[in-house]
Amino acid sequence: MAHFHEASKALNPVNMKLPENTVKGAVKLDPHINRYVDAVTPTGEVAPQLVTFDKDGDLSSFIGDLCDRLQLPKPSDQYALMFTNSSGEDTTVFMTNEKKKDVMQGFIIVLTAAPSRYAKVLLENLKNARYEIDQRNALQSMLKYAPDKAFAEPLHKDLDGIRALMDMIEKEKCSGRAVSMLLYCFMVLMEHSNLVGWNEVSDELVCRIASYVSGRSKHEDPATLSYSLSILDLLVCNGDRLLPLIKREVPFESLIRHLEKSDRNVQQNALALMNSLFTRADSTSKDSMAKLLHSTPVRMAIENTVLNPKTGAAVGASIMHQLGVLQRLLLNHLSIRANCKPVDGDIELLHELRKLTFESATQPLSPTQQRKATGRSATTSAAAKEFRKLGFSPDAPLETVQTTPPGLLAVDCMLFYARHHVDKLRNIILENSLQAEGHAWPFAVVCVQLVKELADILQIANPPLDVGETFLEMLFKTEHPFEDFFSISVSLFHKSWREMHASVGDISKAIAVARDQITRSLQAKPATLAAFDEELKKYTFPKIQQFWQRERKMREESELQAQPIIELRERLRGEIVTLVKANRLNAMKRGHVFAKVGKTKGAQQKGQQFWLWRLEPNEKTLQYMNCDEENDPTQIDANSSTMQKLAVRDIADVLTGRQCPHVQQAKANKKGSVPLAFSITTVNPSGSSEEFNFTVSDEKTYNDWVDGLQALLDRKMTSKEAKEETEALLSLEVKIRLLGLDGLPKIPNEGLSMPALPSDFDWVPVK
């Protein structure tokens, strides 16, 4: 048998785990490194080197050590490490000190030439290319590294490579498909910050790129057009100096034809450039642009080509976003009128509204009356009467539309409604005139509120979102989108007003109803205003009331699930349970006449007998006696000589359902539902026991007595009714308490943390 000696010292465990910023992997030599470093001539395939990489270490020293191991010619600064894209795409990234942290355990990186070497060779290849195929190959290689700033910096700073690309674009040194690749490579390199600013781009370059968009150049392929539009968009957004030149070389209306192209990238970039030009335009130019965009040819181009999936690929999220931005800019243009207060001269607009409504029923004003009526307070008596019917202040009509917003936008919308829907307007005025006092709605006042609500729904004056801007297709299919939207809303309000049987005091509520109807209908994303009008018919006032009640209930239920409310409920639960117990005991004190259950079959055959059971006011004794079924428990004298008593302390248990002896006896040979039965078992001082059996026909009496008996025995009430009543009373109590709090903030989901106790209580005053 072998003998082993124990070690004199305990062995310390060896930690095999690498330091946190140290990883292991492999480095392989680029087989094509000799294309960029002349002194390197690999012979055969070089085996990868297994290495340990310290992310906190010096990158230059690490590369130098690798060069020594692979016996590469010095200096080591002509080499670099390069990642290959893990997703399998043909893209590469040079390792820099900033990117060391991205190296993962088990890495495989490539030792290759420095980015400056790549930049020099690739730029020379591009400059020396004479044929289109050579140009495309050179640009293909450059595009592989152009997104990497480690490549772009030496290309520009050491070789002035970006300006070399600009020169090639200006002088059209590329041909065919190489033109689009050159534009794309230039755009990618320009996206790097701190290299070349967009304001540094030459006028000649802008004119050349603009020629691809305006049609003056022979290059009309989709890729060239798409990249040209994108570059011009970047110039508009980032180059103030070149903006006038771009506006001159690329008129806004010339971009419309590109929306009819089938290429989705062209459509998207054309929309993006249109949005940028609209954003940077002055107020006068925006007016003409908005008029052009609302015109039928433009709307048809967008509807039949951009929004039509049959003309090309499916409409992507990017195009929908650009359409949403364009729509947002057009709607925001209305904010100029919305923030403009009417002046005295605008009284003529209101007079036109009045005349259109009442068919010029009043006599024409004399020259003297016209001079007096130029102000906001002078009107004839007939005109004043008509203004009153329209809901304006009769003495000063302009005062009704002084609020900004909506300002003059409300006047424009009312006038549009009178011009295009005069019959509907007259019907509204006629119906209002036939209403009882206080039940007609003032047209002008309501229209001002409606325009304000619609502007808020459409978020007029809000800047466009960077991504995910909402596009309402129905507003692109009409020449006057906001005005038509308003016209539908007026008819909607009138319909809801009648359904509500509202009065003047209900205007705010009726406006809220109309807003909710509109908001819910927009969620269906109707394609046309006619479809939107049909969608509105689904949301009648009674339907909106149902929604509000359901949402209010859900909101209240959600609030009742907040942690602070749960804690409050638990604090109140004891009081509520006591109240429910008291209700049960009160029911027992009123008494009940039960059918008497015989202990034997013979006793049951003698005829049905009844007895009264009642709890005494002191809640310590139960009274019972034989009686007739018709007896009123409240009229039976408690001091009757036939009244017997059962002390609560003598009750041993309360049995229910199948546990009851009389139920077990009755169901011994039968199967069926369990009756509403319970039994009281007692233990006398002598040790003998007695049973009192009960069967009831209604569940409420059963629950009252079973819960009441459990309460008398200090047990938990088990009936479903008791639980529901407890929860209902708890919810009611919590709601009542919350109603008593003024300015209640939003209830947090998490409970408030209790602060720690102070270290001492010296600050507490001593009495």
PDB file of N, CA and C in Angstrom, residues 146-154:
ATOM      1  N   ALA A 146     -13.958  53.706 -47.451  1.00  0.00           N
ATOM      2  CA  ALA A 146     -14.349  55.112 -47.293  1.00  0.00           C
ATOM      3  C   ALA A 146     -15.144  55.388 -46.020  1.00  0.00           C
ATOM      4  N   PRO A 147     -16.029  54.488 -45.552  1.00  0.00           N
ATOM      5  CA  PRO A 147     -16.768  54.801 -44.316  1.00  0.00           C
ATOM      6  C   PRO A 147     -15.899  54.861 -43.064  1.00  0.00           C
ATOM      7  N   ASP A 148     -14.666  54.337 -43.139  1.00  0.00           N
ATOM      8  CA  ASP A 148     -13.774  54.302 -41.976  1.00  0.00           C
ATOM      9  C   ASP A 148     -12.971  55.597 -41.919  1.00  0.00           C
ATOM     10  N   LYS A 149     -13.105  56.335 -40.818  1.00  0.00           N
ATOM     11  CA  LYS A 149     -12.387  57.607 -40.693  1.00  0.00           C
ATOM     12  C   LYS A 149     -10.878  57.409 -40.646  1.00  0.00           C
ATOM     13  N   ALA A 150     -10.427  56.240 -40.168  1.00  0.00           N
ATOM     14  CA  ALA A 150      -8.990  55.958 -40.153  1.00  0.00           C
ATOM     15  C   ALA A 150      -8.415  55.957 -41.563  1.00  0.00           C
ATOM     16  N   PHE A 151      -9.229  55.628 -42.561  1.00  0.00           N
ATOM     17  CA  PHE A 151      -8.818  55.688 -43.964  1.00  0.00           C
ATOM     18  C   PHE A 151      -9.042  57.077 -44.545  1.00  0.00           C
ATOM     19  N   ALA A 152     -10.158  57.706 -44.191  1.00  0.00           N
ATOM     20  CA  ALA A 152     -10.512  58.998 -44.788  1.00  0.00           C
ATOM     21  C   ALA A 152      -9.550  60.107 -44.379  1.00  0.00           C
ATOM     22  N   GLU A 153      -9.070  60.092 -43.148  1.00  0.00           N
ATOM     23  CA  GLU A 153      -8.182  61.168 -42.679  1.00  0.00           C
ATOM     24  C   GLU A 153      -6.881  61.245 -43.467  1.00  0.00           C
ATOM     25  N   PRO A 154      -6.116  60.153 -43.615  1.00  0.00           N
ATOM     26  CA  PRO A 154      -4.897  60.271 -44.431  1.00  0.00           C
ATOM     27  C   PRO A 154      -5.199  60.530 -45.903  1.00  0.00           C
TER      28      PRO A 154
END
